[in-house]
mmCIF file of C-alpha atoms in Angstrom:
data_model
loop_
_atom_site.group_PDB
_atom_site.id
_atom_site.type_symbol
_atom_site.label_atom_id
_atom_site.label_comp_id
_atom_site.label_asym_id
_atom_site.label_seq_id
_atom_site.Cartn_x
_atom_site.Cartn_y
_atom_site.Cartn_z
ATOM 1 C CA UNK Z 1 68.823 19.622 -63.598
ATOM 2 C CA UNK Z 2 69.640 17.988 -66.661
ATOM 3 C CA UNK Z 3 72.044 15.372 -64.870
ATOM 4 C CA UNK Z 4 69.028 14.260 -62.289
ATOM 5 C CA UNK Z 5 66.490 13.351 -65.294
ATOM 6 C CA UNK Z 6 69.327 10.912 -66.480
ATOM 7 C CA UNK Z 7 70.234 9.687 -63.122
ATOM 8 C CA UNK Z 8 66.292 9.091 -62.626
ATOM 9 C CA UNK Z 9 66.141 7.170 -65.952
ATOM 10 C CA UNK Z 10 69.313 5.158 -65.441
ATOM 11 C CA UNK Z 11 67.450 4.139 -61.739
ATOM 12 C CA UNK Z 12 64.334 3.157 -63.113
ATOM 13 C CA UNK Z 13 65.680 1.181 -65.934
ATOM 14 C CA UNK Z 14 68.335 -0.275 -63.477
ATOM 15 C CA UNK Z 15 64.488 -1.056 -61.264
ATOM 16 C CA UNK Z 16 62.664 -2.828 -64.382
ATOM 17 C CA UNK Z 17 65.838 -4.921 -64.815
ATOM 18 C CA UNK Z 18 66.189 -6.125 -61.091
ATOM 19 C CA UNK Z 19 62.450 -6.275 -61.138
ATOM 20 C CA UNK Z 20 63.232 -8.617 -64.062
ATOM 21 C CA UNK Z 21 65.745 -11.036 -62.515
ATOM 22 C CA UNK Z 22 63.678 -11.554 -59.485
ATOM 23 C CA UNK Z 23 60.604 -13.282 -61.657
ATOM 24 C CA UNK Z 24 60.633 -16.770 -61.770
ATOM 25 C CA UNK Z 25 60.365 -17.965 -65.672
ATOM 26 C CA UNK Z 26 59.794 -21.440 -64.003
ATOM 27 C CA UNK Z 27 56.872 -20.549 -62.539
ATOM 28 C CA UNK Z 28 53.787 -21.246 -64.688
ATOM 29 C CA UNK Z 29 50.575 -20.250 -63.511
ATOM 30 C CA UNK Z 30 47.659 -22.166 -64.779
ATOM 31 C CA UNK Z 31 44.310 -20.707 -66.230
ATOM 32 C CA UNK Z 32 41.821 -22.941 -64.963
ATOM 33 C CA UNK Z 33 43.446 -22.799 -61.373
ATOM 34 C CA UNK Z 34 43.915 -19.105 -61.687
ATOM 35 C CA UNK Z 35 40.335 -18.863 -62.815
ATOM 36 C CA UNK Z 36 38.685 -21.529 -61.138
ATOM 37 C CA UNK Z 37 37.164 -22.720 -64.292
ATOM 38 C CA UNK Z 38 35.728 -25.735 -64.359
ATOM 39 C CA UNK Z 39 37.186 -29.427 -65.321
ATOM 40 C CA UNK Z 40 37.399 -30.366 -69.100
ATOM 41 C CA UNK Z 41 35.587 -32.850 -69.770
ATOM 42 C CA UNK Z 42 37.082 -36.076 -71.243
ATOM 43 C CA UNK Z 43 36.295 -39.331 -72.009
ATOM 44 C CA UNK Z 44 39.377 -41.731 -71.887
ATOM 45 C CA UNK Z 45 39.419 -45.916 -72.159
ATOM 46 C CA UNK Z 46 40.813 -46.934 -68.810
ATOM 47 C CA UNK Z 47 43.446 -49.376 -68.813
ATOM 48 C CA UNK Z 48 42.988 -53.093 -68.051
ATOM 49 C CA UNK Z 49 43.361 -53.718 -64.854
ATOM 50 C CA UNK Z 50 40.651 -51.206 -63.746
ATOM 51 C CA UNK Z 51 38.001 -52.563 -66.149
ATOM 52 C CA UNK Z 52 35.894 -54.230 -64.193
ATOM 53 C CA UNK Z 53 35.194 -51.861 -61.440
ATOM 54 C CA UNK Z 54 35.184 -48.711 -63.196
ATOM 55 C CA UNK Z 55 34.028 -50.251 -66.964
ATOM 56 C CA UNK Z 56 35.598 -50.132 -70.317
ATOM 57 C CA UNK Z 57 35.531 -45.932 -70.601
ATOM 58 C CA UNK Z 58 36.346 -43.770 -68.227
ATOM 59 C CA UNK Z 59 33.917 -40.373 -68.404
ATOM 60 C CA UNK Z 60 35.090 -37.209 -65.796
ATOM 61 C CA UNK Z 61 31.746 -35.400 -66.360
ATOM 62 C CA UNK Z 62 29.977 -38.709 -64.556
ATOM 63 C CA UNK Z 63 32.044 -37.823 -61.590
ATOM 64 C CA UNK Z 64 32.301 -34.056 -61.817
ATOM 65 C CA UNK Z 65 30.020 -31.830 -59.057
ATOM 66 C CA UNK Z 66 29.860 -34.943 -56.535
ATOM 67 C CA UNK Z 67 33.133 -35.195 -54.523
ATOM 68 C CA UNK Z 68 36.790 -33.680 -55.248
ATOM 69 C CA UNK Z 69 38.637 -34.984 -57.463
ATOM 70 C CA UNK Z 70 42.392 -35.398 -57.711
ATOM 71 C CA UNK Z 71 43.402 -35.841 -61.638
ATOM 72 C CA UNK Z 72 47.103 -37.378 -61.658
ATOM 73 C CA UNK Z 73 48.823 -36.783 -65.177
ATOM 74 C CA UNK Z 74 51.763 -39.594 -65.341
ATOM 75 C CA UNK Z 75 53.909 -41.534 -67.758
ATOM 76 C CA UNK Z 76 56.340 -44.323 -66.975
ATOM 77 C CA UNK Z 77 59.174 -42.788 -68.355
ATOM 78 C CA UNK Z 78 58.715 -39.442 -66.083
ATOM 79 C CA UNK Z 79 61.640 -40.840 -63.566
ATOM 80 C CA UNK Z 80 62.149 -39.597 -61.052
ATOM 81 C CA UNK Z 81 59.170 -37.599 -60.452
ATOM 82 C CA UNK Z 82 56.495 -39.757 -61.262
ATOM 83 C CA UNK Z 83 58.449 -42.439 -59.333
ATOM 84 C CA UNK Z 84 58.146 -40.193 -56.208
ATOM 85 C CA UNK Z 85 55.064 -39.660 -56.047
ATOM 86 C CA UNK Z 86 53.523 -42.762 -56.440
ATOM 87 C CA UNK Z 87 53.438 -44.166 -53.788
ATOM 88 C CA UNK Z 88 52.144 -40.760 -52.006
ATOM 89 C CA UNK Z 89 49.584 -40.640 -54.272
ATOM 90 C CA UNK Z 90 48.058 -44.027 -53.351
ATOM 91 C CA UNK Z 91 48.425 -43.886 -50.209
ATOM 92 C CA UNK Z 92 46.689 -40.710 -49.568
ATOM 93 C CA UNK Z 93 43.983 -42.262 -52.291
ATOM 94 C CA UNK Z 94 43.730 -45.396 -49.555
ATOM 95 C CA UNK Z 95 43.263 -43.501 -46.773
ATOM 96 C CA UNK Z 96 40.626 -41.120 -48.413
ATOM 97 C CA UNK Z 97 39.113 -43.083 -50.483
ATOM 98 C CA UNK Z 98 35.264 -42.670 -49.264
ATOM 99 C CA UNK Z 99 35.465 -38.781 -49.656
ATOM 100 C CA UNK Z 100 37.487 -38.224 -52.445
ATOM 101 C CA UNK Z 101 38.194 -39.580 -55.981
ATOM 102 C CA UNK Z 102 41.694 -39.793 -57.711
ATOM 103 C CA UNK Z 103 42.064 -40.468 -60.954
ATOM 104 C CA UNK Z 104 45.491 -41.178 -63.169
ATOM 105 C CA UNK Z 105 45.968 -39.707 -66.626
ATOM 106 C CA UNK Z 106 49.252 -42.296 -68.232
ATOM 107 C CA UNK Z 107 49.731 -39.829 -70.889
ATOM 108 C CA UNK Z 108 52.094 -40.094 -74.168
ATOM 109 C CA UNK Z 109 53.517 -43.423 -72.816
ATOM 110 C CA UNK Z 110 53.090 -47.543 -73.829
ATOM 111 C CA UNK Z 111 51.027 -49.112 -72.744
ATOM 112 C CA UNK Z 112 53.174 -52.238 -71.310
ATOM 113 C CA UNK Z 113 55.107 -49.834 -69.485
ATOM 114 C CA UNK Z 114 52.361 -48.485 -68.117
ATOM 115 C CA UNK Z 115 50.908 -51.568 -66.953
ATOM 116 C CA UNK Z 116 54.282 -52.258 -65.454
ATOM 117 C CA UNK Z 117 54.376 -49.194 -63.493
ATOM 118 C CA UNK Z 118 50.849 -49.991 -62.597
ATOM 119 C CA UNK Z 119 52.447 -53.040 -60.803
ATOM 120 C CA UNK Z 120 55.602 -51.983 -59.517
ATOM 121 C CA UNK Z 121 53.187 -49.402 -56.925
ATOM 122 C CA UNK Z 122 49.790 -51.565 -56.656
ATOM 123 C CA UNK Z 123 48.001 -48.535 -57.695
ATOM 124 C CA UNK Z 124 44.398 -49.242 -56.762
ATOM 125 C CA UNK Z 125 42.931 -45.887 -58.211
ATOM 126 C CA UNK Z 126 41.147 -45.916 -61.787
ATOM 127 C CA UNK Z 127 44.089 -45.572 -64.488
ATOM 128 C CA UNK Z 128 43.193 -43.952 -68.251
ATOM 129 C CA UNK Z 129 45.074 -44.226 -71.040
ATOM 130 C CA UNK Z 130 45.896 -40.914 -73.384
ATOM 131 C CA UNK Z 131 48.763 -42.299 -75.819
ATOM 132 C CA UNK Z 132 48.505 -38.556 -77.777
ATOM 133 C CA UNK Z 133 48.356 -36.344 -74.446
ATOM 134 C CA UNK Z 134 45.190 -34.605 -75.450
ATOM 135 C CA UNK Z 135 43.626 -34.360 -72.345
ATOM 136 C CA UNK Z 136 46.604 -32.982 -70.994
ATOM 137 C CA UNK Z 137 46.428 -29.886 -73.590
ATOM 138 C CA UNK Z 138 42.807 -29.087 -72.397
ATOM 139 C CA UNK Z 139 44.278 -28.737 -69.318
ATOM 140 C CA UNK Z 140 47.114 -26.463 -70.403
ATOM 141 C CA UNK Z 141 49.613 -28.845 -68.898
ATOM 142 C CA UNK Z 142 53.360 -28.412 -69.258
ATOM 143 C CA UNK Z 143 54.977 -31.701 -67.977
ATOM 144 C CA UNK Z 144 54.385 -34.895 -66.546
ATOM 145 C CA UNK Z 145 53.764 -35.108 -63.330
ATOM 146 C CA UNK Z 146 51.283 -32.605 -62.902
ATOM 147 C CA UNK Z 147 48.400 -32.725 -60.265
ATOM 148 C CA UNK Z 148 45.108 -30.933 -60.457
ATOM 149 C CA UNK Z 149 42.514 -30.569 -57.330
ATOM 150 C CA UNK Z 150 38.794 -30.397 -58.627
ATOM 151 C CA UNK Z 151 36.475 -28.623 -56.244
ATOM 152 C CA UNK Z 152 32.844 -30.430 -55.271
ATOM 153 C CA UNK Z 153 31.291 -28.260 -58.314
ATOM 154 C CA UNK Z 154 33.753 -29.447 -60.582
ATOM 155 C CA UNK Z 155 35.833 -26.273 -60.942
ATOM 156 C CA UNK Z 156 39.844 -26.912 -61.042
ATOM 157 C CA UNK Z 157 41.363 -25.538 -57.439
ATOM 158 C CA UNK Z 158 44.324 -25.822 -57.514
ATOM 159 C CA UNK Z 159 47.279 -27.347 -60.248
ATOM 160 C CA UNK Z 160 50.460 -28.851 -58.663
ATOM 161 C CA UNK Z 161 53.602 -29.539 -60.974
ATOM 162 C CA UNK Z 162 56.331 -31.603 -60.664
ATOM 163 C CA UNK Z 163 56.023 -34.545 -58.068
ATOM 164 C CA UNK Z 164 54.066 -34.286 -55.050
ATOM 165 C CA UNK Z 165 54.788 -34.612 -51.067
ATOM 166 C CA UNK Z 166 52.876 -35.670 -49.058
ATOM 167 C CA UNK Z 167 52.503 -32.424 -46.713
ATOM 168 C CA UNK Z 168 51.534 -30.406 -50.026
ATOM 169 C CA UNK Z 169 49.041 -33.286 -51.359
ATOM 170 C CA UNK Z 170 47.424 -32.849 -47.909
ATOM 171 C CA UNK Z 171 47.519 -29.226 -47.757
ATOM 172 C CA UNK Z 172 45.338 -29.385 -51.209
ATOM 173 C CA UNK Z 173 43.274 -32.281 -50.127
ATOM 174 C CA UNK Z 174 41.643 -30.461 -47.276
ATOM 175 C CA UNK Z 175 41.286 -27.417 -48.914
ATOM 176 C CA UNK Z 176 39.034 -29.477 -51.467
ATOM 177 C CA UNK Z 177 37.873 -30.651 -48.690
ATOM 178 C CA UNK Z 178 36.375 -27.977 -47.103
ATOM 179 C CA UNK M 1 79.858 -32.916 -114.175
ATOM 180 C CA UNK M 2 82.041 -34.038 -111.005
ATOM 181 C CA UNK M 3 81.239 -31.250 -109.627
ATOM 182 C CA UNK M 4 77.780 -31.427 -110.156
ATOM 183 C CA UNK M 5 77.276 -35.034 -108.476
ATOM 184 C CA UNK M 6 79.428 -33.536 -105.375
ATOM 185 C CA UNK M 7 77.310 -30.085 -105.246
ATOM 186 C CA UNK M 8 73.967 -32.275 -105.500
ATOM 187 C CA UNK M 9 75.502 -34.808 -102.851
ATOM 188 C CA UNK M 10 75.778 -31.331 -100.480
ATOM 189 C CA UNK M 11 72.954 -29.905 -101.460
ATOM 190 C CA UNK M 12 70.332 -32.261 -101.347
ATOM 191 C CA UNK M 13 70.255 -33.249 -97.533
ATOM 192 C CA UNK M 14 70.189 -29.943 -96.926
ATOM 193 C CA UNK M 15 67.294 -29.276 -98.917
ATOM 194 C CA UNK M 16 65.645 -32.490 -97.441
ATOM 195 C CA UNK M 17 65.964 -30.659 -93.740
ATOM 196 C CA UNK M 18 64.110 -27.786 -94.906
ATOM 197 C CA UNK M 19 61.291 -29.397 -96.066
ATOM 198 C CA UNK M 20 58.715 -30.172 -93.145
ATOM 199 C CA UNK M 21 57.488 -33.785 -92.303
ATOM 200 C CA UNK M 22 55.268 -34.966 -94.834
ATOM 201 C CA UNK M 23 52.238 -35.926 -92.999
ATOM 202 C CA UNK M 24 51.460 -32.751 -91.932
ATOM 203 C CA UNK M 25 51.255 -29.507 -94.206
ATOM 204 C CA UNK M 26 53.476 -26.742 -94.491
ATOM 205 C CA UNK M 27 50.516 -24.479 -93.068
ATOM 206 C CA UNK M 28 50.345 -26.685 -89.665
ATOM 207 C CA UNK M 29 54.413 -25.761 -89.009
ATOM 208 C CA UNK M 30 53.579 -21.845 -89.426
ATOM 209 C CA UNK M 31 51.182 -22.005 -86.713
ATOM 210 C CA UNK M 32 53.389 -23.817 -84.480
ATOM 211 C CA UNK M 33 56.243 -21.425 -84.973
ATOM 212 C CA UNK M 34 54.157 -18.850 -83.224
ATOM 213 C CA UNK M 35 53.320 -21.216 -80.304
ATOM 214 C CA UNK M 36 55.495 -21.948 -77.376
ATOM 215 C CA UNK M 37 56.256 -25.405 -76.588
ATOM 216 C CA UNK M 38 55.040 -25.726 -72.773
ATOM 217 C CA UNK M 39 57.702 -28.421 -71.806
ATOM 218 C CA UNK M 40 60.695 -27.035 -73.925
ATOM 219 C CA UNK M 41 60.129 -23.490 -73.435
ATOM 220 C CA UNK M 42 63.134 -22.007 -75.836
ATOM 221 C CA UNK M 43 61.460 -23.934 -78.540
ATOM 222 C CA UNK M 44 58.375 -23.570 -80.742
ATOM 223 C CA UNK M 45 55.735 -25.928 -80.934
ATOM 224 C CA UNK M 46 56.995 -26.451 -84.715
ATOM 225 C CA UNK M 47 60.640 -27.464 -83.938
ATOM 226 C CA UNK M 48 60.415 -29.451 -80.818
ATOM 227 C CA UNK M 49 60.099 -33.285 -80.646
ATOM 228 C CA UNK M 50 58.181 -33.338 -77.390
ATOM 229 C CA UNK M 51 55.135 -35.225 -76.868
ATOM 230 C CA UNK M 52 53.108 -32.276 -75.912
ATOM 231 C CA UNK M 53 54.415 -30.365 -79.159
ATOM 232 C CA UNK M 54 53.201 -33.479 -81.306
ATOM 233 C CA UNK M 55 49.932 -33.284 -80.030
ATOM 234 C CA UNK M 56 50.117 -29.588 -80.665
ATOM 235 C CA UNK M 57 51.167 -29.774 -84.345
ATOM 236 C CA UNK M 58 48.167 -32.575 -84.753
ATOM 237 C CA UNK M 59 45.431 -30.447 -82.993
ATOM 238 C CA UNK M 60 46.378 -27.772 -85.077
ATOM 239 C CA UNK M 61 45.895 -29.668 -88.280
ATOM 240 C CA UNK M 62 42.986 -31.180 -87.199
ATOM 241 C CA UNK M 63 41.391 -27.438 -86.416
ATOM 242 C CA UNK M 64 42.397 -26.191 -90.230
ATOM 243 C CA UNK M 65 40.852 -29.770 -91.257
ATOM 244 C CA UNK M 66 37.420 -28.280 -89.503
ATOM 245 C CA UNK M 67 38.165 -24.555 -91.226
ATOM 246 C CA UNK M 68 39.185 -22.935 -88.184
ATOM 247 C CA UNK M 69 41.197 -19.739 -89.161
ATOM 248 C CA UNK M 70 44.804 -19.161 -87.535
ATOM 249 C CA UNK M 71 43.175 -16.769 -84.829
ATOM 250 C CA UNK M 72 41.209 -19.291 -83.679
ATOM 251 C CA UNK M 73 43.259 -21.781 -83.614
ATOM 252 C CA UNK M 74 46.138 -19.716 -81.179
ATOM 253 C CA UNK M 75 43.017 -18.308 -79.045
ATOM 254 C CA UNK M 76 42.539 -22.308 -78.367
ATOM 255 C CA UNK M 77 46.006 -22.269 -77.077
ATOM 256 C CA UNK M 78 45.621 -18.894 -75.317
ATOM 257 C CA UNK M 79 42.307 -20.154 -73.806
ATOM 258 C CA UNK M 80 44.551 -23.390 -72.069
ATOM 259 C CA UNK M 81 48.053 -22.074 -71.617
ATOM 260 C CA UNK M 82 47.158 -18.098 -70.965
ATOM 261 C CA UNK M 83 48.997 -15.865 -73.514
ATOM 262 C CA UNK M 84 52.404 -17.123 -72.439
ATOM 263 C CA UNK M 85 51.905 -19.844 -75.184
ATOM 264 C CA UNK M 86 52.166 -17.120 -77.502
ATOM 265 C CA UNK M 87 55.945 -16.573 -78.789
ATOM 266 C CA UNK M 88 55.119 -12.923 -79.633
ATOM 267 C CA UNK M 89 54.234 -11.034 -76.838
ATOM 268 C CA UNK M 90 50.963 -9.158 -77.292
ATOM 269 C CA UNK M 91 51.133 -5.657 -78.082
ATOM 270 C CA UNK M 92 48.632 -4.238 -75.370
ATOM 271 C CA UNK M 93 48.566 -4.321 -71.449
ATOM 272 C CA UNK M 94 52.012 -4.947 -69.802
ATOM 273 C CA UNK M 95 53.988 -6.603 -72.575
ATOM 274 C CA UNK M 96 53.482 -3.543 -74.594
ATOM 275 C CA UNK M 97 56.042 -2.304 -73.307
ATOM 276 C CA UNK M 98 58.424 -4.681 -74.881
ATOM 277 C CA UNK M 99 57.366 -3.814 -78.068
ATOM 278 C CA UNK M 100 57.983 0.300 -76.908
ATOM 279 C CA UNK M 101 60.923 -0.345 -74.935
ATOM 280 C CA UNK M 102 63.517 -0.722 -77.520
ATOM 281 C CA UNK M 103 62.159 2.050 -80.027
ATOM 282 C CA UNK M 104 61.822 4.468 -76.739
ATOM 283 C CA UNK M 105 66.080 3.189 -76.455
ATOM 284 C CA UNK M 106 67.049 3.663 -79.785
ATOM 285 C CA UNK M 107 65.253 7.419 -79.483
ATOM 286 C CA UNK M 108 67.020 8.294 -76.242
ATOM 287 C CA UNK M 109 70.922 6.986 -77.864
ATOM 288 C CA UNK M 110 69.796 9.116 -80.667
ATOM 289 C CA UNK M 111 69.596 12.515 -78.868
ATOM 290 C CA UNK M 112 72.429 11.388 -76.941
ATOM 291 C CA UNK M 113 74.571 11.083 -79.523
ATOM 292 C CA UNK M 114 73.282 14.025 -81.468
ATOM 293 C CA UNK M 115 73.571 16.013 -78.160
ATOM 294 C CA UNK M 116 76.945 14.953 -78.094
ATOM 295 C CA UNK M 117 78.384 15.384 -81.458
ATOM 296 C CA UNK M 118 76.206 18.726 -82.006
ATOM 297 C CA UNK M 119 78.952 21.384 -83.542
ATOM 298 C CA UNK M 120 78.952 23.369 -80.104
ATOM 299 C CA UNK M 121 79.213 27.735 -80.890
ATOM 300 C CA UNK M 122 82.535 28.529 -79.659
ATOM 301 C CA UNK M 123 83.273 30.884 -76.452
ATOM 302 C CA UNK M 124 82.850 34.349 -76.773
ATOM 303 C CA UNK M 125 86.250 35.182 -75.387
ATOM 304 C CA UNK M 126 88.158 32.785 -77.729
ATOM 305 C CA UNK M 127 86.096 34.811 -81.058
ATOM 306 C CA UNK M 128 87.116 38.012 -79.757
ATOM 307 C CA UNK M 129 90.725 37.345 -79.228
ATOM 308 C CA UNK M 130 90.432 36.048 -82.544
ATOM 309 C CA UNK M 131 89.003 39.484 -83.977
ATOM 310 C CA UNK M 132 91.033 41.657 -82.108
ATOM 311 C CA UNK M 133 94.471 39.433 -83.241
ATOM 312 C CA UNK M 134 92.896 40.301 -86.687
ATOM 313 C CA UNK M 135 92.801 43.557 -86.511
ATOM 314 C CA UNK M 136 96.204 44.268 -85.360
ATOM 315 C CA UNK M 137 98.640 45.265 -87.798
ATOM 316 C CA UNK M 138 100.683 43.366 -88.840
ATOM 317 C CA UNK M 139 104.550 43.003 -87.530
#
């Protein structure tokens, strides 16, 4: 009798710890996408070359509740990731451009090297600066790149991390979409 | 007073290490040793360089600037991150049991040990072979 209640604790501690080894640690789930809360608001100066179409500041909350949004967090010296997916990014911002707005959060980086990486992909899609990352907190982000789909109300859909494909940027794109 | 010169010469960069950056206050690094660092992970927001962990360590200051209290400032963390940011797990709902775990382990080596070492009453045979051995007379 005895032996059984220790072979049934030895099996369910032997459970929790294979239990244990099959989580991911990588695998960080994010709040707002979890909850579907909806976008921080921020207010960011855009970066030169985007001045005179989108204006000197850059505020979300103008732009929130009328079409999705896809908010792009980026630095120059993310390679290769950021590298990768820039030139997914803007083309998928080309081709939808009418229906949906992306926007590109260069956060913690220089500005000259931003600019730079600006050129080196002919990124046509409004660029803000965040030099301290702030925005990036209020979004409970971990790393550069991470992507986050905003719904037509405004409320955060989905959160990608690490660089994008294209099959998974479309997969999110028409489920804002929808 | 050689010795003295060569102590100080050991013991002042040492001493220079412990002491935190001085732009922000002592009170700043606390906090941050009880927050994660998102990128680093295996680090606190206190020790790591990161970017994101330098804008943690300057929101922070900038909340006890306002008055915020500690608790708020971590639920502002909890509120973005989810209570993984924490670097103690909280002691309710499933992590509880990380807290209960180990004390439930040490109980159960306890009374395995005591079970084991526990003077056992020795077989009635053996006591009265003893006895009747005893009793003989002897040769």
């Amino acid at each position: 009798m005895r032996g059984w209640l220790w072979l049934l604790l030895l099996l369910a501690l032997g459970g929790l710890f294979f239990w244990g080894m099959q989580r991911n640690p990588k695998e960080l789930p994010s709040v707002l996408a979890k909850e579907r809360r909806p976008a921080p608001d921020f207010t960011l100066p855009l970066l030169s070359p985007y001045r005179a179409e989108w204006g000197e500041a850059f505020r979300l909350a103008d732009h929130l509740g009328k079409r999705p949004i896809v908010l792009n967090f980026w630095a120059s010296w993310c390679y290769p990731a950021c590298y990768e997916e820039a030139p997914i990014l803007e083309a998928s911002w080309r081709r939808h451009r009418g229906e949906v707005l992306f926007v590109g959060v260069n956060t913690q980086d220089k500005e000259e090297e931003a600019l730079r990486f600006i050129a080196q992909f002919g990124l046509t899609f409004p660029q803000v600066y965040d030099p301290r990352g702030r925005v990036g907190v209020d979004y409970g982000m971990y790393g550069v790149p991470e992507t986050f789909f905003i719904d037509r109300e405004g409320r955060v859909l989905a959160r990608h991390a690490g660089a994008i494909d294209e099959a998974t940027l479309a997969r999110y794109l028409e489920e804002a979409l929808r | 007073m050689r010795w003295v010169v060569l102590l100080l010469a050991f013991l002042l960069p040492a001493l220079a290490q412990e002491a935190p950056p001085p732009d922000l206050s002592p009170e700043v690094f606390r906090i941050a040793r009880e927050l994660r660092c998102p990128v680093c992970q295996g680090e606190s927001a206190a020790e790591s360089n990161s970017g994101v962990a330098a804008e943690m360590r300057r929101i922070i200051a900038e909340m006890l600037q306002e008055g915020k209290t500690e608790e708020e400032i971590k639920a502002f963390f909890v509120e973005r991150y989810g209570e993984w940011i924490l670097y103690a797990p909280p002691r309710r709902g499933v992590t509880l049991w990380v807290w209960v775990l180990p004390v439930l382990g040490l109980l159960l080596l306890g009374l395995g040990l005591f079970a084991y070492f526990r003077p056992k009453p020795l077989p009635k045979e053996l006591l009265e072979e003893a006895e009747r051995r005893l009793k003989e007379p002897p040769r």
